[in-house]
XYZ file of C-alpha atoms in Angstrom:
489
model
C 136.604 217.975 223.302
C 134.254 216.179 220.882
C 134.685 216.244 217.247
C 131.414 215.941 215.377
C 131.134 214.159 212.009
C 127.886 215.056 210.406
C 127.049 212.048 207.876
C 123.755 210.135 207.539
C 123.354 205.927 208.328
C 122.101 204.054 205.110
C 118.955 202.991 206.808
C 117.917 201.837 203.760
C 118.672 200.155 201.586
C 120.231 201.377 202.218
C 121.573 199.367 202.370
C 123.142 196.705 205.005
C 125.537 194.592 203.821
C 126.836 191.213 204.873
C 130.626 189.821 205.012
C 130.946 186.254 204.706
C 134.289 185.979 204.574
C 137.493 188.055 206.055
C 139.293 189.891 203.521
C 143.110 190.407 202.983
C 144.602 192.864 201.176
C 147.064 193.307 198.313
C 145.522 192.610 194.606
C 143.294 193.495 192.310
C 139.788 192.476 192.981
C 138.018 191.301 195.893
C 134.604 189.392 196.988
C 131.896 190.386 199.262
C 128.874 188.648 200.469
C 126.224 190.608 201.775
C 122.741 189.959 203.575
C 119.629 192.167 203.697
C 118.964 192.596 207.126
C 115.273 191.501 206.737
C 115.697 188.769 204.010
C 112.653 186.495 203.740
C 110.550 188.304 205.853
C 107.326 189.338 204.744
C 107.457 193.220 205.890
C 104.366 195.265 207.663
C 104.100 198.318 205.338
C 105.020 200.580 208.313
C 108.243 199.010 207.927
C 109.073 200.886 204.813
C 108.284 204.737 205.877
C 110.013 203.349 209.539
C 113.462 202.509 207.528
C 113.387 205.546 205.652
C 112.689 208.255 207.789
C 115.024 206.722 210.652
C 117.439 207.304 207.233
C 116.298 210.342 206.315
C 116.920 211.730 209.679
C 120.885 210.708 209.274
C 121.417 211.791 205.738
C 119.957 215.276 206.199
C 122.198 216.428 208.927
C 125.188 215.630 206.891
C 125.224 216.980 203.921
C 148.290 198.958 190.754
C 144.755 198.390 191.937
C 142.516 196.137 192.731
C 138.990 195.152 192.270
C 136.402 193.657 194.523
C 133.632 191.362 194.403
C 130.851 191.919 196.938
C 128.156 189.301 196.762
C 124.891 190.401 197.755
C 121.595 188.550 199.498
C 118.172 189.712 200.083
C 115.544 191.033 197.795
C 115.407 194.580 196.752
C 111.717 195.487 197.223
C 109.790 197.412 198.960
C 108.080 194.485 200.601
C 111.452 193.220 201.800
C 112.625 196.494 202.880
C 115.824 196.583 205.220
C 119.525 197.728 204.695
C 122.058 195.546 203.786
C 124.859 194.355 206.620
C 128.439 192.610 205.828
C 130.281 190.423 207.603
C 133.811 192.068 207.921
C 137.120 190.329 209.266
C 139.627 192.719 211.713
C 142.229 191.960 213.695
C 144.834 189.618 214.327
C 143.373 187.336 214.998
C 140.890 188.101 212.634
C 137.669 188.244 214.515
C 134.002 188.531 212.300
C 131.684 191.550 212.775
C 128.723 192.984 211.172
C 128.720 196.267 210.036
C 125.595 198.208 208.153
C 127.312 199.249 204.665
C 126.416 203.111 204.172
C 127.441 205.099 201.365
C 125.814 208.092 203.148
C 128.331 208.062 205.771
C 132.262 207.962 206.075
C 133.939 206.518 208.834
C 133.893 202.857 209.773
C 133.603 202.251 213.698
C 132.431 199.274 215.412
C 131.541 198.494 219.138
C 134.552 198.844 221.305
C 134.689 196.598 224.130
C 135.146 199.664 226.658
C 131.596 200.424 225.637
C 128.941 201.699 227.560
C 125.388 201.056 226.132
C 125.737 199.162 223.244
C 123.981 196.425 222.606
C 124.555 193.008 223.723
C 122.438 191.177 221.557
C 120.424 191.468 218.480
C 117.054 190.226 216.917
C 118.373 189.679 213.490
C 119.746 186.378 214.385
C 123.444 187.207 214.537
C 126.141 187.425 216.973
C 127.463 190.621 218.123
C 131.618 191.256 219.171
C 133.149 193.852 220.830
C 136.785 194.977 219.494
C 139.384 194.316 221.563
C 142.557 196.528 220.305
C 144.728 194.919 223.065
C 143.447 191.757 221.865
C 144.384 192.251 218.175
C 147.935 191.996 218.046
C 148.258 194.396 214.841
C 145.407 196.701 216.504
C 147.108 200.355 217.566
C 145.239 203.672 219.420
C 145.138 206.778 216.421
C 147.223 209.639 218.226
C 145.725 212.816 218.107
C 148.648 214.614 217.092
C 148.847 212.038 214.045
C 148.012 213.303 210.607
C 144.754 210.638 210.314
C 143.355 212.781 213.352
C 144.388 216.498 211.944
C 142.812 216.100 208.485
C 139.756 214.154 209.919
C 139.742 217.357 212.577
C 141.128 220.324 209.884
C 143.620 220.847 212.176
C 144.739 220.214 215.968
C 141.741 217.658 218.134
C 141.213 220.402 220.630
C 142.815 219.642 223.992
C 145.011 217.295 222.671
C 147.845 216.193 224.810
C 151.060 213.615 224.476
C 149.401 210.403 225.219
C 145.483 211.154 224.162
C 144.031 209.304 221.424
C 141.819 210.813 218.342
C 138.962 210.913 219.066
C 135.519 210.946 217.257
C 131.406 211.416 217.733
C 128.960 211.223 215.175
C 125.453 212.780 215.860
C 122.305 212.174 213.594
C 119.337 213.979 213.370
C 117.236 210.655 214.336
C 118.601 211.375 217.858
C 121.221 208.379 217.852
C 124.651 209.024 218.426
C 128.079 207.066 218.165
C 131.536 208.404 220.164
C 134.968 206.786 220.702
C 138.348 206.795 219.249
C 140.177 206.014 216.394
C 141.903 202.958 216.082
C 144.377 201.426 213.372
C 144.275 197.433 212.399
C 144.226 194.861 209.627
C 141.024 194.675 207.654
C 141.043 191.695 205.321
C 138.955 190.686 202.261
C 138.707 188.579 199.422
C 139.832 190.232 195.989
C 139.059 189.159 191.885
C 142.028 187.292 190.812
C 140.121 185.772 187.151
C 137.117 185.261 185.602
C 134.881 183.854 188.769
C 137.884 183.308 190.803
C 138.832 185.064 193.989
C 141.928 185.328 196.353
C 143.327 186.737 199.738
C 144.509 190.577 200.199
C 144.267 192.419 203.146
C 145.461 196.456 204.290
C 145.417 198.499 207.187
C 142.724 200.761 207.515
C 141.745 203.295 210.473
C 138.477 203.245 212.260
C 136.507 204.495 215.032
C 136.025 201.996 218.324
C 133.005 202.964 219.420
C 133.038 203.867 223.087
C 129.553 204.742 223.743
C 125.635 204.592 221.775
C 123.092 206.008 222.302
C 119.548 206.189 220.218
C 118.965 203.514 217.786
C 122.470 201.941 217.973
C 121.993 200.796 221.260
C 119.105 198.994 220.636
C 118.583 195.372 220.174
C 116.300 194.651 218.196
C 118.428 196.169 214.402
C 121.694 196.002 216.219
C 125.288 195.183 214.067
C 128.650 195.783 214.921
C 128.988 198.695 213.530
C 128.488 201.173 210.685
C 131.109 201.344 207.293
C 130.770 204.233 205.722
C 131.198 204.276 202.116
C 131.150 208.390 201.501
C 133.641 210.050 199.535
C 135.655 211.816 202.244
C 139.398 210.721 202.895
C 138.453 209.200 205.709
C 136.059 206.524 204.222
C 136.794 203.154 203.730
C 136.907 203.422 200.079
C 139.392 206.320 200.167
C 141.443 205.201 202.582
C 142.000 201.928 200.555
C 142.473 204.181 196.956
C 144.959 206.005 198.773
C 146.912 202.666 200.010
C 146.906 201.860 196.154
C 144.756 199.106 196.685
C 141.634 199.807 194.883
C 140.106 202.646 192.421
C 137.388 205.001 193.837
C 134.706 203.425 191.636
C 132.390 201.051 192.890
C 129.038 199.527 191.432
C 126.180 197.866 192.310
C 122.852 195.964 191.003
C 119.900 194.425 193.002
C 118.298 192.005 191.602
C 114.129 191.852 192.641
C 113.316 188.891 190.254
C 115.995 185.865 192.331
C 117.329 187.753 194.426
C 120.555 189.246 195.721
C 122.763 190.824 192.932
C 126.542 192.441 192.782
C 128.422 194.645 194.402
C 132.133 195.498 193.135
C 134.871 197.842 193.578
C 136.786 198.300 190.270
C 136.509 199.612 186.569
C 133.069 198.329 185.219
C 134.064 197.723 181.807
C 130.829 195.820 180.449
C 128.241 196.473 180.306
C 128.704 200.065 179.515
C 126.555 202.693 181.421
C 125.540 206.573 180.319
C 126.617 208.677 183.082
C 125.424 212.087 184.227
C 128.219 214.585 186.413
C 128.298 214.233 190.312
C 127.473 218.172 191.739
C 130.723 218.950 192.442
C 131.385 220.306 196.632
C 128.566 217.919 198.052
C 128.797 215.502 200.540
C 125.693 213.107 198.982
C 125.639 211.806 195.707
C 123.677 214.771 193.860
C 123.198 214.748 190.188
C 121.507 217.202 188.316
C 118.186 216.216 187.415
C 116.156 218.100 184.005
C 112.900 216.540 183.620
C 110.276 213.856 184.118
C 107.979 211.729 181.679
C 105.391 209.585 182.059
C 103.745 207.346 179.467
C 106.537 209.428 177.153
C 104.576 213.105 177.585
C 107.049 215.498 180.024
C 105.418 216.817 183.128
C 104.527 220.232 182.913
C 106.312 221.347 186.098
C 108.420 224.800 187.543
C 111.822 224.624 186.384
C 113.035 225.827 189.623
C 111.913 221.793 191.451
C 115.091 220.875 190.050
C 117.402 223.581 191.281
C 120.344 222.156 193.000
C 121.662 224.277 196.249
C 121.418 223.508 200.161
C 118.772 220.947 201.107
C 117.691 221.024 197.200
C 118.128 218.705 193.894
C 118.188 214.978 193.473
C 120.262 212.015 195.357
C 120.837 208.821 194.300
C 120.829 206.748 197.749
C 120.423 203.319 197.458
C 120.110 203.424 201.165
C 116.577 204.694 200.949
C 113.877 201.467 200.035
C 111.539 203.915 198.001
C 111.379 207.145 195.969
C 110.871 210.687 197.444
C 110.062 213.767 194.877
C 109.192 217.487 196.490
C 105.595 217.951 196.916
C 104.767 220.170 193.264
C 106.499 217.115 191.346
C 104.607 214.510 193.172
C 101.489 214.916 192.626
C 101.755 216.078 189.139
C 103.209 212.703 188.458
C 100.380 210.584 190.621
C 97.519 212.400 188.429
C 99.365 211.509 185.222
C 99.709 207.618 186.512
C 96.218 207.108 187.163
C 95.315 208.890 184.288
C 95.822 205.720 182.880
C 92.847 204.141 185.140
C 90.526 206.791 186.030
C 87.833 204.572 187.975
C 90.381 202.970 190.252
C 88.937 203.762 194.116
C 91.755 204.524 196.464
C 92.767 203.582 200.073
C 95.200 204.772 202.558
C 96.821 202.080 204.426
C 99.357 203.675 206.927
C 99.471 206.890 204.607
C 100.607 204.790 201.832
C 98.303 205.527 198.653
C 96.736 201.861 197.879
C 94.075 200.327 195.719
C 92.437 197.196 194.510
C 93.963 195.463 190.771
C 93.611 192.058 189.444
C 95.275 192.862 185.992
C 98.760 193.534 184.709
C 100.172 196.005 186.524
C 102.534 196.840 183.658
C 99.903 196.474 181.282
C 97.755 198.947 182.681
C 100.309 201.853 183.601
C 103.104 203.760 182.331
C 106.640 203.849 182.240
C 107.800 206.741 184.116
C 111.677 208.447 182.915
C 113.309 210.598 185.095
C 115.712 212.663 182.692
C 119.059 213.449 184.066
C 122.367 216.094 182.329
C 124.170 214.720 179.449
C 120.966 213.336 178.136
C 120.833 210.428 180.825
C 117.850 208.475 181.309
C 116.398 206.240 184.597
C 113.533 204.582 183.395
C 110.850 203.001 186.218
C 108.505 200.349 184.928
C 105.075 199.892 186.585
C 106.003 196.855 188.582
C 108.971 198.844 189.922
C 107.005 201.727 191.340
C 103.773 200.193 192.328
C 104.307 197.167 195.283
C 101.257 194.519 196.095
C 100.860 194.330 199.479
C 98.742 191.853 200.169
C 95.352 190.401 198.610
C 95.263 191.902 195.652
C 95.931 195.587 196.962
C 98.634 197.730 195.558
C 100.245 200.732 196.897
C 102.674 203.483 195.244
C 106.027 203.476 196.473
C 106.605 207.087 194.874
C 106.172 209.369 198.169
C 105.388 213.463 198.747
C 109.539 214.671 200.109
C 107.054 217.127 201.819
C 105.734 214.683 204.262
C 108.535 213.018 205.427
C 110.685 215.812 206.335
C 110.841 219.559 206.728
C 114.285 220.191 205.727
C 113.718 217.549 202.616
C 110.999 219.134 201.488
C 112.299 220.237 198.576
C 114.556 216.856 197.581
C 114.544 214.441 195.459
C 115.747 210.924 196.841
C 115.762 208.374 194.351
C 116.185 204.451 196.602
C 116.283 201.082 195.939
C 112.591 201.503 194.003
C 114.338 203.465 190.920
C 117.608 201.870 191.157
C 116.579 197.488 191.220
C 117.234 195.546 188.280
C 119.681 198.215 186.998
C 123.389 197.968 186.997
C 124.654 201.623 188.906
C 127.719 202.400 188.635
C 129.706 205.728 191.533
C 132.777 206.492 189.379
C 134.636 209.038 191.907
C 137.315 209.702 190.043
C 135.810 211.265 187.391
C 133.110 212.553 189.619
C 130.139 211.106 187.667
C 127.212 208.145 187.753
C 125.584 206.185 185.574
C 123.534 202.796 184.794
C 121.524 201.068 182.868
C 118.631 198.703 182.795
C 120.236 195.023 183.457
C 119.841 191.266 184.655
C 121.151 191.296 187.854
C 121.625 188.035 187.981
C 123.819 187.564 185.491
C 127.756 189.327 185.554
C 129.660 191.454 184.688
C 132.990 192.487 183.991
C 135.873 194.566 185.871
C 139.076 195.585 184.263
C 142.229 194.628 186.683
C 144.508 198.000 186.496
C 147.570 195.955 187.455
C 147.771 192.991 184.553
C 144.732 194.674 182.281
C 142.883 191.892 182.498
C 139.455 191.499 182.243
C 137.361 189.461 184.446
C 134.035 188.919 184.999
C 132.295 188.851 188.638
C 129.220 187.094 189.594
C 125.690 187.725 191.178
C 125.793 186.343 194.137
C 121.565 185.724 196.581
C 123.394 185.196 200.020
C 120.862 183.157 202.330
C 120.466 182.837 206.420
C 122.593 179.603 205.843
C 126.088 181.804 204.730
C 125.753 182.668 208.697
C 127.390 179.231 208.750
C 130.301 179.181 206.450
C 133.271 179.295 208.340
C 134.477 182.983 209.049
C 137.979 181.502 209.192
C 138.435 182.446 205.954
C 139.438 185.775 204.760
C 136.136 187.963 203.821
C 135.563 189.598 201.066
C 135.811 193.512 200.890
C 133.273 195.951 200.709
C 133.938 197.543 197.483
C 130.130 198.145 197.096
C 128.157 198.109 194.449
C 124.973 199.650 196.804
C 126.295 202.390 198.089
C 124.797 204.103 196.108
C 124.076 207.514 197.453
C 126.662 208.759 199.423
C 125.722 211.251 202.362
C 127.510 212.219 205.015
């Protein structure tokens, strides 16, 4: 009998990351290298609404350690919208796939090579595998009477017998669809071992091999690997490799629009320091409680109950999502106040994107917008952040109505990559709370080892097409994301 797993794909930005290395596990820190899946392209401006609401279609269905390094390629706009992929190493031998990093999702799986409809090649320039577990000679079949398969399933798989294997099926909204079973093998990575300095660690971890794909994920033209999910279930990468005593459940990230690329690390963020605002406790997203909004400085005038949290209500930080969704009587409030500031603009719709004509400063001419958070946390958006030029000289609004993308969103904030660039973010699950802060991306920072207390500091890293070439011998660096921002699942 299936098992469903209700948990949303981090279509974008997302977020897809991209491996360049295979990781090993067994330190304190590790390195990642990841790739925007449309880096360098110029993007149609269909492309943006496209990515999110093939997202938005996932995430509403669902509702002695060490730290890693995950470098991170591609440009966080809106005009370079896409989800981030990583290269990840499993097996024995350890055998390269790409996998779409989603911390709206749980479980990693990746195309099995029993599988019916999956894709055999892509049109993002990369080359797809099929898992083998007979052909990984640390690769074993999940049992469904394990324990793995009884807390994924909250008790016994139903019709479970001796010598069946756990089995799994996700189902998104979108209409795509991913089944198989659970399988059990080496995933390896590269971990922070000083300041700018990496080494070799790898762990077992438990994933699905996907059996059949249907939807989306079995076509060519976007197609990876595979999904890893970066939620906060114990099933999630992240958890599974906290519970192994291999890493802490706090991971960080921060795109960088200006050059490019940016970090991504699993570990304590030491410096720089970040205000954080409480996680809703019993959600499957990453909610926080939003309290008010400013622009120019003067608070909206808007119902206190737009902010209510509750079912398909309240704000979520998703760095999987490319731009900025606010419920339909916050919206447009916050349009009239923008152009307030330049009341003789004349406006355009291109593809239901709210565009006009400016030759001056963007950020000379319009105001800072502050989204105020609990605990007196602020997320400041500059002019340049939430306004994109598309091309001669027009410029569009990346804010959007929630009301028009979705029914069930309707009333939801969604805060993407357009809020969150240029800003360090850090998911601290252990204490069960978020925060950032305006920063230079491409810069570092630092992580605190919890084995030696040592404090190192980890790079920025702009991954280009070229890393396809480095030599995937080597052991890859984990995904301790510093994207993942929004979990769903």
């Amino acid at each position: 009998m299936e098992f469903r797993l209700f948990f949303r794909s981090h279509i974008p930005l997302i977020l897809l990351l991209y491996f360049t290395s295979l990781f090993e596990f067994g330190g304190t820190t590790g390195v990642l290298k990841v790739q925007r899946k449309f880096s360098g392209q110029r993007q149609r401006i269909t492309d943006l609404r496209a990515h999110d609401v093939r997202r938005h279609g996932r995430i509403l269905i669902e509702s002695t350690r060490a730290s890693v390094d995950l470098p991170l390629g591609g440009l966080g706009r809106p005009t370079a919208t896409g989800l981030y992929y990583a290269q990840i190493g499993i097996g024995t031998p350890s055998k390269a796939y790409y996998a779409q990093v989603d911390t709206g999702s749980d479980i990693l799986w990746v195309n099995c090579i029993t599988c019916r409809h999956c894709p055999k090649k892509s049109d993002l320039g990369i080359e797809l595998t099929l898992y083998d577990p007979k052909g990984s000679s640390t690769g074993k079949l999940v049992s469904c009477h394990g324990s793995f398969c009884s807390t994924t399933y909250r008790g016994n798989m139903p019709g479970c017998s001796s010598d069946m294997p756990c089995e799994y099926k996700v189902q998104y909204v979108d209409g795509s669809s991913t089944s198989g079973f659970f399988v059990t093998d080496y995933l390896q990575y590269n971990q922070v071992s000083g300041n700018h300095q990496t080494g070799t660690a790898n762990s077992t971890v438990t994933f699905g091999c996907g059996a059949q794909q249907s939807g989306d994920l079995g076509s060519s033209s976007e197609a990876l690997d595979g999904i890893l999910g970066f939620g906060q279930s114990n099933s999630s990468m992240l958890s599974q490799l906290a519970l192994a005593g291999k890493v802490r459940k706090i991971f960080a990230h921060c795109l960088d629009t200006i050059n490019g690329g940016g970090i991504f690390a699993i570990g304590n963020v030491v410096q720089p320091k970040v205000n954080t605002t409480p996680m809703v406790p019993d959600t499957s997203h990453y909610n926080v409680i939003m309290k008010s909004i400013a622009v120019g400085g003067t608070s909206l005038k808007l119902p206190t109950d737009v902010f209510q949290s509750g079912d398909m209500r309240g704000t979520i930080i998703d760095s999987g999502t490319t731009l900025a969704y606010l419920p339909e009587e916050a919206f447009k409030p916050l349009m009239n106040a923008i152009f307030s500031y330049q009341p003789d603009l004349s406006f355009q719709n291109i593809r239901e994107f709210l565009c006009f004509q400016f030759s001056g400063s963007i950020d000379a001419a319009f105001p800072k917008v502050t989204f105020f958070f609990e605990n007196s946390v602020e997320l400041q958006v500059y002019p340049h952040d939430y306004f994109f030029e598309n091309e001669g000289g027009i410029w569009c609004t990346g804010f959007q109505n929630s009301a028009l993308q979705s029914k069930d969103g309707k009333d939801i904030f969604l805060l993407g990559d357009l809020v969150l660039s240029n800003k360090l973010v850090v998911y601290d699950l252990e204490n069960q709370v978020i925060g950032w802060t305006d920063y230079n991306c491409s810069s570092s920072i630092k992580i605190q080892d919890d084995k030696t207390g040592a404090i190192y500091s980890v790079d920025a890293h702009n991954l280009s097409s070229s890393a396809r070439s480095l030599n995937i011998g080597k052991f890859i660096s984990l995904l301790i994301i510093c994207f993942m921002f929004h979990l769903f699942h």
